[in-house]
């Protein structure tokens, strides 16, 4: 087991204990000290074997942190602190996820602006608002500005937000090396992201294709599968009649009409087929025949496909290009024509499509052209009701619709040209051979240590459920640019297959500003010249490289060799399919290895109604007020009381318990450290422990250290806290009260050795507890540590169980605690003060356990104020202690001071 170089002396000079202990103000006191002394600075000389490196999530800085962030980031920090005390040199950077849509939306509201790439740059631009004047600025009132001006405002606001985030993280006590921070829009991140993309491109893992994909019509950007969430969306089922053709379906089905049910009649003009299950007997005679669409008069085939649901509606559905993901699959597998009628703005296309030739169909389409899907639906339904092609009344329903996780309206499927990175969703060939990337990624999941292990199943389910490659391009502004240009042929047409890439030495670049190798700036946008890619990369394309950005890949080979592959990825369960998966993917493609060996997955924070806390739901609690009210240690205690992968309800009562524990650690430390030797020194030598009950304390402490250490190594910080806290309270409530009089020994009734044994045990116990609780209560532990030792507890050695194994029997302390409980209960039930003396008392119990109390009898008498006969009676027919006879004296008078 690794130990720090720093050895802990067994004899110390007299502790400097304050007259009064408080938790207030400890954060500011120790934050400054830690900064001044660079306690958490990473040691660049450490070898890879000496390092514990952490890949921690860069929080999105477009807004404010909530208590859920404090929850999961505390879990990470607790492990970092443990590993540091185990002698590891902890590489613990912090990043800021500052690019992407959330920042853009915040800038729009904060400054009252919107980006218009057609506008020229304005030097020294000043936005119309600062802070949105306390409210969101409507889109119509936002001032259009150039792309470069907009990006500058994004950078400005991000820097302000990052400073506030760092201040809160420091106050929470995160032991980050604050000299190692990065931004996902910073130069290092752009270099790494663009270089990785270009290498994906060179190996055939990145490609550009025109294909149907999910599109947010409000935000005007493509959306990846991993960013989609299903939500209920109100709508109606409409029963439409498609007309049969006797010449097509045969004499037996002459003139047969087909009724289908749909929630999206506005896409009727994009219908390419009717689809039923191949085993559905109702439509066997129609397969291979044709019907005519109502309203538009378009001739459509009736086809079979196993994805059609026989028990849903009429069992037959219209396939439109495109209403949902199933339509896309039918379109591909059945090789259907592409008849797109929905534009990127979410409106019906303005031109009547070529496949609609019937006069009544052209008229109906013209009536919907340029309208929103809602208005088009109303227009079409009214027309079909009039023609008799709507059967009955529409039926209300709540259908499940796909939403962008940051969007407000259902996603549409729009055909567009986008950039993709292969992720196992589809097969592809490399050097003539088929690559089973899905299996490679599943194998990586088997190699990774998930904490808790059941998160592995969620990872595997996601990988197995992938049906598309990773769409990484976004039609936004504030992000890492896709580092390519396209050649323009001599006729002035952009050749998207002629991709121009920069030299590595040019990176990072902005293709809208920079020029490809071999070209000059005056060739931009002209025949024979080049056209820049204006899209940016998805923010996950950058975040998937967090094991490379702060570790020095491509720019600091020495650092990179010392920290990669990393030891631990810490994150929430909600980004397992995005951040964890994409990081494994990039590492597998680029380095043929896992990016880290352990993944620690935190659960969610729930509100009082057991609902997940989120900004969108408006049920979040911000942490700063709680940190100031209860103290950072109390908030950390609450967070660490929840195991990895377990959802936890926010409970302010837990914060109160945590605050009580922090105060108790200080008070117990103050008392134990005040029990110095006669010369004022503090003795921490286990050899001084000679009394059986004292040795029993150390033996129990050894078991606690073993259990806590094993739990930490198993990524179970909660169990480490539980076993430590449980014994700490027993130590305070039972042992300290038991040996207080012997430690003081004011009347000299105990020998010097017996008194020294109690004092050494008290000091050893506190010395262990301060270290055992340091990862959980860093401020209180540091405060107590400073009273008697030099340096920081957070770089001191973690307790080692063998140091406390002096031959004691844990059963002695266990029996003593059980006896104390019974002796106290008598006074409690009699409703008298604990200081009320026993004039006589008889304690009975199992013979084996009673025998263990012989050496503790004088301590028990002193602790329970027994002035007369104190009898211990062993019996064979009981398993518990009991007070069988007693006489209480007069309660002491209250000191009214």
PDB file of N, CA and C in Angstrom, residues 38 73 207 251 261 365 416 459 514 564 584 599 733 745 763 774 845 881 897:
ATOM      1  N   UNK A  38       0.236  26.167  -2.001  1.00  0.00           N
ATOM      2  CA  UNK A  38       0.114  25.312  -3.192  1.00  0.00           C
ATOM      3  C   UNK A  38      -0.018  23.839  -2.809  1.00  0.00           C
ATOM      4  N   UNK A  73     -19.641  16.659  -7.913  1.00  0.00           N
ATOM      5  CA  UNK A  73     -18.245  17.087  -7.887  1.00  0.00           C
ATOM      6  C   UNK A  73     -17.608  16.811  -6.526  1.00  0.00           C
ATOM      7  N   UNK A 207     -16.617  11.667 -42.052  1.00  0.00           N
ATOM      8  CA  UNK A 207     -17.055  11.824 -43.434  1.00  0.00           C
ATOM      9  C   UNK A 207     -18.220  12.813 -43.498  1.00  0.00           C
ATOM     10  N   UNK A 251     -59.661  -8.155 -59.020  1.00  0.00           N
ATOM     11  CA  UNK A 251     -61.123  -8.166 -58.962  1.00  0.00           C
ATOM     12  C   UNK A 251     -61.645  -8.352 -57.553  1.00  0.00           C
ATOM     13  N   UNK A 261     -54.342   5.652 -39.679  1.00  0.00           N
ATOM     14  CA  UNK A 261     -54.420   6.651 -38.612  1.00  0.00           C
ATOM     15  C   UNK A 261     -53.073   7.345 -38.483  1.00  0.00           C
ATOM     16  N   UNK A 365     -51.667  21.890 -52.099  1.00  0.00           N
ATOM     17  CA  UNK A 365     -50.299  22.164 -51.650  1.00  0.00           C
ATOM     18  C   UNK A 365     -50.028  23.657 -51.622  1.00  0.00           C
ATOM     19  N   UNK A 416     -30.048  17.105 -45.009  1.00  0.00           N
ATOM     20  CA  UNK A 416     -29.031  18.155 -45.102  1.00  0.00           C
ATOM     21  C   UNK A 416     -27.655  17.510 -45.185  1.00  0.00           C
ATOM     22  N   UNK A 459     -24.444   1.368 -20.509  1.00  0.00           N
ATOM     23  CA  UNK A 459     -23.504   1.634 -21.599  1.00  0.00           C
ATOM     24  C   UNK A 459     -23.724   0.660 -22.745  1.00  0.00           C
ATOM     25  N   UNK A 514      -9.004  31.972 -42.067  1.00  0.00           N
ATOM     26  CA  UNK A 514      -7.737  31.448 -42.565  1.00  0.00           C
ATOM     27  C   UNK A 514      -7.880  30.883 -43.978  1.00  0.00           C
ATOM     28  N   UNK A 564      -1.545   9.980 -18.784  1.00  0.00           N
ATOM     29  CA  UNK A 564      -2.474   9.275 -19.669  1.00  0.00           C
ATOM     30  C   UNK A 564      -1.934   7.871 -19.975  1.00  0.00           C
ATOM     31  N   UNK A 584     -14.829   7.287 -24.887  1.00  0.00           N
ATOM     32  CA  UNK A 584     -14.316   5.942 -25.178  1.00  0.00           C
ATOM     33  C   UNK A 584     -14.144   5.769 -26.687  1.00  0.00           C
ATOM     34  N   UNK A 599     -14.593   4.341 -14.117  1.00  0.00           N
ATOM     35  CA  UNK A 599     -15.626   5.352 -14.346  1.00  0.00           C
ATOM     36  C   UNK A 599     -16.520   5.396 -13.108  1.00  0.00           C
ATOM     37  N   UNK A 733     -19.075   9.462  22.334  1.00  0.00           N
ATOM     38  CA  UNK A 733     -20.145   9.292  23.320  1.00  0.00           C
ATOM     39  C   UNK A 733     -19.824   8.252  24.379  1.00  0.00           C
ATOM     40  N   UNK A 745      -7.292  12.366  35.953  1.00  0.00           N
ATOM     41  CA  UNK A 745      -6.663  11.759  37.138  1.00  0.00           C
ATOM     42  C   UNK A 745      -6.342  12.801  38.201  1.00  0.00           C
ATOM     43  N   UNK A 763      -5.467  10.733  22.032  1.00  0.00           N
ATOM     44  CA  UNK A 763      -4.700  11.436  21.000  1.00  0.00           C
ATOM     45  C   UNK A 763      -4.606  10.609  19.716  1.00  0.00           C
ATOM     46  N   UNK A 774     -10.880  13.638   6.818  1.00  0.00           N
ATOM     47  CA  UNK A 774     -10.357  14.739   6.013  1.00  0.00           C
ATOM     48  C   UNK A 774     -10.920  14.767   4.590  1.00  0.00           C
ATOM     49  N   UNK A 845     -25.234  -9.639  33.105  1.00  0.00           N
ATOM     50  CA  UNK A 845     -25.044  -9.891  31.678  1.00  0.00           C
ATOM     51  C   UNK A 845     -24.428 -11.239  31.452  1.00  0.00           C
ATOM     52  N   UNK A 881     -26.879  -7.130  28.459  1.00  0.00           N
ATOM     53  CA  UNK A 881     -26.674  -6.499  29.756  1.00  0.00           C
ATOM     54  C   UNK A 881     -27.994  -5.916  30.254  1.00  0.00           C
ATOM     55  N   UNK A 897     -24.810  29.740  37.566  1.00  0.00           N
ATOM     56  CA  UNK A 897     -23.739  30.604  37.121  1.00  0.00           C
ATOM     57  C   UNK A 897     -23.783  32.006  37.515  1.00  0.00           C
TER      58      UNK A 897
END
